Amino acid sequence: MLFFFFFWLDAWRKDGREGEREGVEGGEGRDGEGAGRKGDGGLGCGCPCAAPPTHTWPWCLRAGATMHLKKYLLKGLHRLQKGPGYSYKELLVWYCNNTNTHGPKRIICEGPKKKAMWFLITLLFTSLVCWQWGVFIRTYLSWEVSVSLSLGFKTMDFPAVTICNASPFQYSKVKHLLRDLDELMEAVLERILAPEHSDANATRTLNVTMWNYTPLVLINEQNPHRPVVLDLFGDIHNGSASSSPAPARSCTVHGCKVAMRLCSLNGTVCTFRNFTSATQAVTEWYLLQATNIFSQVPQRELVEMSYPAERLILACLFGAEPCSYRNFTSIFHPDYGNCYIFNWGMTEKALPSANPGAEFGLKLILDIGQEDYVPFLTSTAGARLMLHEQRSYPFIKDEGIYAMSGTETSIGVLVDRLERKGEPYSQCTVNGSDVPVRNLYSDYNTTYSIQACIRSCFQDHMIQNCSCAHYLYPLPRGERYCNNREFPDWAYCYSHLRMSVAQRETCINMCKESCNDTQYKMTISMADWPSEASEDWIFHVLSQERDQSTNITLSRKGVVKLNIYFQEFNYRTIEESAANNIVWLLSNLGGQFGFWMGGSVLCLIEFGEILIDFVWITIIKLVAFAKSLRQKRAQARYAGPPPTVAELVEAHTNFGFQPDVARPGPDPGTYPDEQTLPIPGTPPPNYDSLRLQPLDVIESDSEGDAI
């Protein structure tokens, strides 16, 4: 572009000098009215007008500027092409003679046989270079990463610790809500365990409203082609239209499978969820019915029915500093009721650990109150706990561990920090702002996690497909929890959605992992606590502190002791880095080009130059082609030979003059009787062919005509 500017500037200066000479020579116009053409800085516009009025000067200046600009661009275009030539062949020969690569030079300089040999060799090596370049570029664009592991040592913040009771509610406080369900559950167990001794009229005293929504059934598969479905309370539903009724007691749990029948559209569409054990069947059925009941109770009442912090946490010690249940933050978890988080970092700064070792960690004594567990809702006794980062939501059901009652559980912690590369190397997110899923856990003011995204996605699908939200997930604003009274088909819809592979894949594809994550690796050991020798005095002291009673109100079945500490201050950082960066790509591309072709970056610049010249030659040819088309169209206006200059001048001065046009036939035709007279004083056309011009201008114009 720089040398194009210099060529254009040189053409401007030459044309300015030509304009000055023409301005002197062209002072004599026709009838003394012609205006001389001036240089670049003058007022002449190259139009043959005689001292035009003041209002015509702007038009004259614009026309002159347009003519000058076209002429300068054309001259610059010609001067650009004086090196390589005006044809593609000349351009190719010029490139082969001047390039720094070795092969093309030998093609031009050698004899015919060697020309062919060097042409094939150059073509072969060029193909190899292009193939290798494609391999390296494809490898670079695959965005592979390499993983590095580094060890560090420093004082670290103690993790957040979440503890929950295995039972979400105290049975003494929720018994009135579960009375009908418990009676129905007892009747179901009687039918399963001893159907021959159960009273046939017992079902009349039961509230079977919830049973009718999702009953348990027995499936007799003695004939696999015609299975028989039997209701536990005697109602018979055949697996096919031609099945014959069978008595309710013709099949027992030993010979039949226990299943849960889920129906929708008023029982017209049904499906069966099979179980291999009656224990699993009745547990899942009871949990589904309890979800229906608790979803209709306000959350503040559910919090009051769960275990309070002062009852669950008996003793607390962090390092050498005493603590209590007041140092814990309470949240309500649908699966475990009230959960309590130590060192969550929501309102205060995270606590650091002074030193590694058990004496510098967190020590807790818990009372899980196993005697007040809900009998059919919870079959596991113990405490559920989880270690996680500050300000992150604890998904304790999926990532937590159990601590068994009557034991002391020691947990040694090691820290792993994960640092993933973002786009385009991996589909990770920094804060979840680029994830197309509404985070329902943002109300807790917690950070993004893939677990929160997947559960929020499932709740969205639940609302879209079932028109209600599930009790186990956060409730969006403006929505309602599912229950049998308002949404009788919700259990069928929920079961179908939970088993859907397409739904899981959709949520997994929409959610992204967090780019930065911290994982706590735990080493767990357990021992009986308290020992038989110290059991009596320990329970006496704890009972006195909690209940102000001299009697022992605690037992080994209800107490859990926890020790949580850092094993060491060494932490591991697992970091992803780009396996192939731009330096790797350029070095490999240059190495292959230099090895096979003996080239460098300058050779690529030369190739780019010849491409630009190729474009310029194409433009010149297109301009010449357009000019030839204009000339052909101008000649096509005359039926015979074009008029001479004398005829054109006579036609301009003598308004009755018409050139003779050869016409076929004896009658040559007649001239028009009258012709519109032109405006008086109209100047004649400017015939540049009648004016003498300098030699260099004639040569430049001849070059343009040759195109």
Short mmCIF file of N, CA and C in Angstrom, two decimals, residues 95 98-102 133 593-594 597-610:
data_model
loop_
_atom_site.label_atom_id
_atom_site.label_comp_id
_atom_site.label_asym_id
_atom_site.label_seq_id
_atom_site.Cartn_x
_atom_site.Cartn_y
_atom_site.Cartn_z
N TYR A 95 7.63 -14.59 -10.63
CA TYR A 95 7.68 -15.15 -9.28
C TYR A 95 8.74 -16.23 -9.17
N ASN A 98 12.21 -14.71 -8.91
CA ASN A 98 12.54 -13.82 -7.79
C ASN A 98 12.25 -14.42 -6.42
N THR A 99 11.61 -15.59 -6.32
CA THR A 99 11.28 -16.16 -5.01
C THR A 99 12.52 -16.72 -4.33
N ASN A 100 12.46 -16.81 -2.99
CA ASN A 100 13.56 -17.35 -2.20
C ASN A 100 13.47 -18.85 -2.00
N THR A 101 12.36 -19.47 -2.37
CA THR A 101 12.27 -20.92 -2.29
C THR A 101 13.07 -21.54 -3.44
N HIS A 102 13.58 -22.77 -3.21
CA HIS A 102 14.54 -23.36 -4.14
C HIS A 102 13.89 -24.01 -5.35
N TRP A 133 0.86 -29.41 7.63
CA TRP A 133 0.23 -28.23 8.20
C TRP A 133 -1.21 -28.54 8.63
N PHE A 593 7.88 -26.39 6.91
CA PHE A 593 8.08 -25.59 5.70
C PHE A 593 9.56 -25.46 5.37
N GLY A 594 10.38 -25.24 6.38
CA GLY A 594 11.81 -25.12 6.13
C GLY A 594 12.46 -26.44 5.75
N MET A 597 10.68 -27.46 2.02
CA MET A 597 10.71 -26.48 0.94
C MET A 597 11.87 -25.50 1.04
N GLY A 598 12.60 -25.50 2.17
CA GLY A 598 13.67 -24.53 2.35
C GLY A 598 13.16 -23.12 2.42
N GLY A 599 11.95 -22.92 2.94
CA GLY A 599 11.32 -21.61 2.96
C GLY A 599 11.28 -21.02 4.35
N SER A 600 10.78 -19.80 4.43
CA SER A 600 10.66 -19.07 5.68
C SER A 600 9.43 -18.18 5.60
N VAL A 601 9.31 -17.30 6.57
CA VAL A 601 8.17 -16.38 6.58
C VAL A 601 8.22 -15.43 5.39
N LEU A 602 9.45 -15.05 4.98
CA LEU A 602 9.57 -14.15 3.83
C LEU A 602 9.02 -14.80 2.56
N CYS A 603 9.17 -16.11 2.45
CA CYS A 603 8.62 -16.80 1.28
C CYS A 603 7.09 -16.72 1.28
N LEU A 604 6.51 -16.79 2.45
CA LEU A 604 5.06 -16.65 2.52
C LEU A 604 4.63 -15.23 2.16
N ILE A 605 5.43 -14.23 2.55
CA ILE A 605 5.13 -12.85 2.17
C ILE A 605 5.21 -12.69 0.66
N GLU A 606 6.22 -13.33 0.03
CA GLU A 606 6.33 -13.28 -1.43
C GLU A 606 5.10 -13.91 -2.08
N PHE A 607 4.65 -15.01 -1.53
CA PHE A 607 3.46 -15.66 -2.08
C PHE A 607 2.24 -14.76 -1.92
N GLY A 608 2.14 -14.07 -0.78
CA GLY A 608 1.06 -13.12 -0.63
C GLY A 608 1.14 -11.98 -1.62
N GLU A 609 2.39 -11.56 -1.93
CA GLU A 609 2.56 -10.49 -2.92
C GLU A 609 2.06 -10.91 -4.29
N ILE A 610 2.38 -12.13 -4.70
CA ILE A 610 1.95 -12.58 -6.02
C ILE A 610 0.43 -12.73 -6.07
#
